[in-house]
Amino acid sequence: MVTSTIGASARERLPRRLIKAPSGLEGEGFPVKRAFAGVPMSELDPFVHMDEMGEVEYGPGEPKGTPWHPHRGFETVTYLMEGQFVHQDSIGGGGSLGQGDTQWMTAGAGILHIERPPEELVVQGGLFHGLQLWVNLPSRQKWVEPRYQDIGHRNVAVGTSPYRDVRLRVIAGGLGTDLRGPGVTYTPINMVHATLHPGARLSLDWPAAFNLLVYVMEGTVQFGSTRVDAQASQLAVFGEGDFFELVNPGVGDAEVVLLGGQPIGEPVAHYGPFVMNTRAELEQAIADFQAGRMGQIPVTHL
């Protein structure tokens, strides 16, 4: 159970920016919503990019993935709510994701990988819905060796509000003193999937040094004393403070992802699948990829 310790002098965090995520296509053509589009990088730090993948009901033969592609300088966090995804990379890693699972990939110095639906999903079709979040790495850690954290749905920390009208799944970071997610991060962050049942109110302490982003995946939420509504596919960027409140005024569940982290405060040079600190480092990343220094596609895929 998660309880709040908000004091009388605590400052409420309020949204200062509300953005509607535009739709786009990723990889081989699967639909996404660009959750951070239009938000200054300084307000996202330490996050860089987030796509909501789907929600889409595929017919037989329609599911799509991504072709082989490189990454350097950051981490990708893939959280699946519906459907399945399989992964393979240039250093011999691989695995599969199902409902509620998370794959945390640290690209670090560089890696090639591919993400795609399994053959049975391609043949049969079905529901697919997930998130992919990009988390920046500090300059001193952009050259670490690639690594993976496969976080199964049974491993996330799960808590409820005192009235049991809110369910919280903590993937990384922590809420209160007891609810700690399993994700190991280079920069302190919180990543939480919250489900608010109709009429629920969620009040949470939030580290003053962290930023706060709330993305609505389903339903409607209101933000504390403002009574400002946010609908599905909208991102709220909050100002400073010690706590925040969310209310579900609707008749169905509201599904939201709560993100916050301690800003890295370094220059960001972002181009395609590379997130570095300078243009020169981006040019080097492109040259290294073209020269095969980020790995080779396994022979079985050629």
CSV table of N, CA and C in Angstrom, one decimal, residues 17-24 32-44 47-52 132-133 213-215 233-237 259 270:
chain,number,residue,atom,x,y,z
A,17,ARG,N,2.5,22.6,-19.1
A,17,ARG,CA,2.4,22.3,-20.5
A,17,ARG,C,1.6,21.1,-20.7
A,18,LEU,N,0.7,21.1,-21.7
A,18,LEU,CA,-0.1,20.0,-22.0
A,18,LEU,C,-0.1,19.8,-23.5
A,19,ILE,N,0.5,18.6,-24.0
A,19,ILE,CA,0.8,18.4,-25.3
A,19,ILE,C,0.0,17.2,-25.9
A,20,LYS,N,-0.6,17.3,-27.0
A,20,LYS,CA,-1.3,16.2,-27.7
A,20,LYS,C,-0.2,15.5,-28.6
A,21,ALA,N,-0.1,14.2,-28.4
A,21,ALA,CA,0.9,13.4,-29.1
A,21,ALA,C,0.5,13.2,-30.6
A,22,PRO,N,1.3,13.6,-31.5
A,22,PRO,CA,0.9,13.4,-32.9
A,22,PRO,C,1.2,11.9,-33.3
A,23,SER,N,0.5,11.4,-34.3
A,23,SER,CA,0.6,10.1,-34.8
A,23,SER,C,1.7,10.0,-35.8
A,24,GLY,N,2.3,8.8,-35.9
A,24,GLY,CA,3.3,8.6,-36.9
A,24,GLY,C,3.5,7.1,-37.1
A,32,VAL,N,2.5,4.7,-34.2
A,32,VAL,CA,3.0,5.1,-32.9
A,32,VAL,C,2.4,6.5,-32.6
A,33,LYS,N,2.4,6.9,-31.4
A,33,LYS,CA,2.1,8.3,-31.0
A,33,LYS,C,3.4,8.9,-30.4
A,34,ARG,N,3.9,10.0,-30.9
A,34,ARG,CA,5.1,10.6,-30.4
A,34,ARG,C,4.8,11.5,-29.2
A,35,ALA,N,5.0,10.8,-28.0
A,35,ALA,CA,4.5,11.4,-26.8
A,35,ALA,C,5.2,12.7,-26.4
A,36,PHE,N,6.5,12.9,-26.8
A,36,PHE,CA,7.3,14.0,-26.4
A,36,PHE,C,7.4,15.1,-27.4
A,37,ALA,N,6.7,14.9,-28.5
A,37,ALA,CA,6.8,15.9,-29.6
A,37,ALA,C,6.5,17.3,-29.2
A,38,GLY,N,7.3,18.3,-29.5
A,38,GLY,CA,7.1,19.7,-29.2
A,38,GLY,C,7.5,20.1,-27.8
A,39,VAL,N,8.1,19.2,-27.0
A,39,VAL,CA,8.5,19.5,-25.6
A,39,VAL,C,10.0,19.8,-25.7
A,40,PRO,N,10.5,21.0,-25.2
A,40,PRO,CA,11.9,21.3,-25.1
A,40,PRO,C,12.7,20.2,-24.4
A,41,MET,N,13.9,19.9,-25.0
A,41,MET,CA,14.7,18.8,-24.4
A,41,MET,C,15.0,19.1,-22.9
A,42,SER,N,15.1,20.4,-22.6
A,42,SER,CA,15.5,20.8,-21.2
A,42,SER,C,14.4,20.4,-20.2
A,43,GLU,N,13.2,20.3,-20.7
A,43,GLU,CA,12.1,19.9,-19.8
A,43,GLU,C,11.9,18.3,-19.7
A,44,LEU,N,12.5,17.6,-20.6
A,44,LEU,CA,12.5,16.2,-20.7
A,44,LEU,C,13.6,15.5,-19.9
A,47,PHE,N,15.2,12.2,-20.0
A,47,PHE,CA,14.5,11.5,-21.0
A,47,PHE,C,14.7,12.2,-22.4
A,48,VAL,N,14.6,11.4,-23.4
A,48,VAL,CA,14.9,11.9,-24.8
A,48,VAL,C,13.7,11.8,-25.7
A,49,HIS,N,13.0,10.7,-25.6
A,49,HIS,CA,12.0,10.3,-26.6
A,49,HIS,C,11.1,9.3,-26.0
A,50,MET,N,9.8,9.3,-26.4
A,50,MET,CA,8.9,8.2,-26.1
A,50,MET,C,7.8,8.0,-27.1
A,51,ASP,N,7.6,6.8,-27.5
A,51,ASP,CA,6.6,6.4,-28.5
A,51,ASP,C,5.6,5.5,-27.7
A,52,GLU,N,4.3,5.8,-27.9
A,52,GLU,CA,3.3,4.8,-27.5
A,52,GLU,C,3.0,4.0,-28.8
A,132,GLN,N,7.8,2.7,-25.8
A,132,GLN,CA,9.3,2.6,-25.8
A,132,GLN,C,9.8,4.0,-25.4
A,133,LEU,N,10.5,4.0,-24.3
A,133,LEU,CA,11.1,5.2,-23.7
A,133,LEU,C,12.6,5.2,-23.9
A,213,LEU,N,6.7,14.1,-15.6
A,213,LEU,CA,5.9,13.9,-16.9
A,213,LEU,C,4.8,12.9,-16.6
A,214,VAL,N,3.6,13.2,-17.0
A,214,VAL,CA,2.5,12.3,-16.9
A,214,VAL,C,1.9,12.1,-18.3
A,215,TYR,N,1.9,10.9,-18.8
A,215,TYR,CA,1.4,10.6,-20.1
A,215,TYR,C,0.1,9.7,-19.9
A,233,SER,N,-3.5,10.1,-25.0
A,233,SER,CA,-2.5,10.6,-25.9
A,233,SER,C,-2.1,12.0,-25.6
A,234,GLN,N,-2.3,12.4,-24.4
A,234,GLN,CA,-1.8,13.8,-24.0
A,234,GLN,C,-0.7,13.6,-22.9
A,235,LEU,N,0.3,14.5,-23.0
A,235,LEU,CA,1.4,14.5,-22.0
A,235,LEU,C,1.3,15.8,-21.3
A,236,ALA,N,1.4,15.7,-19.9
A,236,ALA,CA,1.5,16.9,-19.1
A,236,ALA,C,2.9,17.0,-18.5
A,237,VAL,N,3.5,18.2,-18.7
A,237,VAL,CA,4.8,18.5,-18.2
A,237,VAL,C,4.6,19.4,-16.9
A,259,LEU,N,6.6,9.6,-15.1
A,259,LEU,CA,8.0,9.6,-15.4
A,259,LEU,C,8.7,10.8,-14.7
A,270,HIS,N,21.3,14.9,-30.8
A,270,HIS,CA,20.4,13.8,-31.1
A,270,HIS,C,20.2,13.7,-32.6
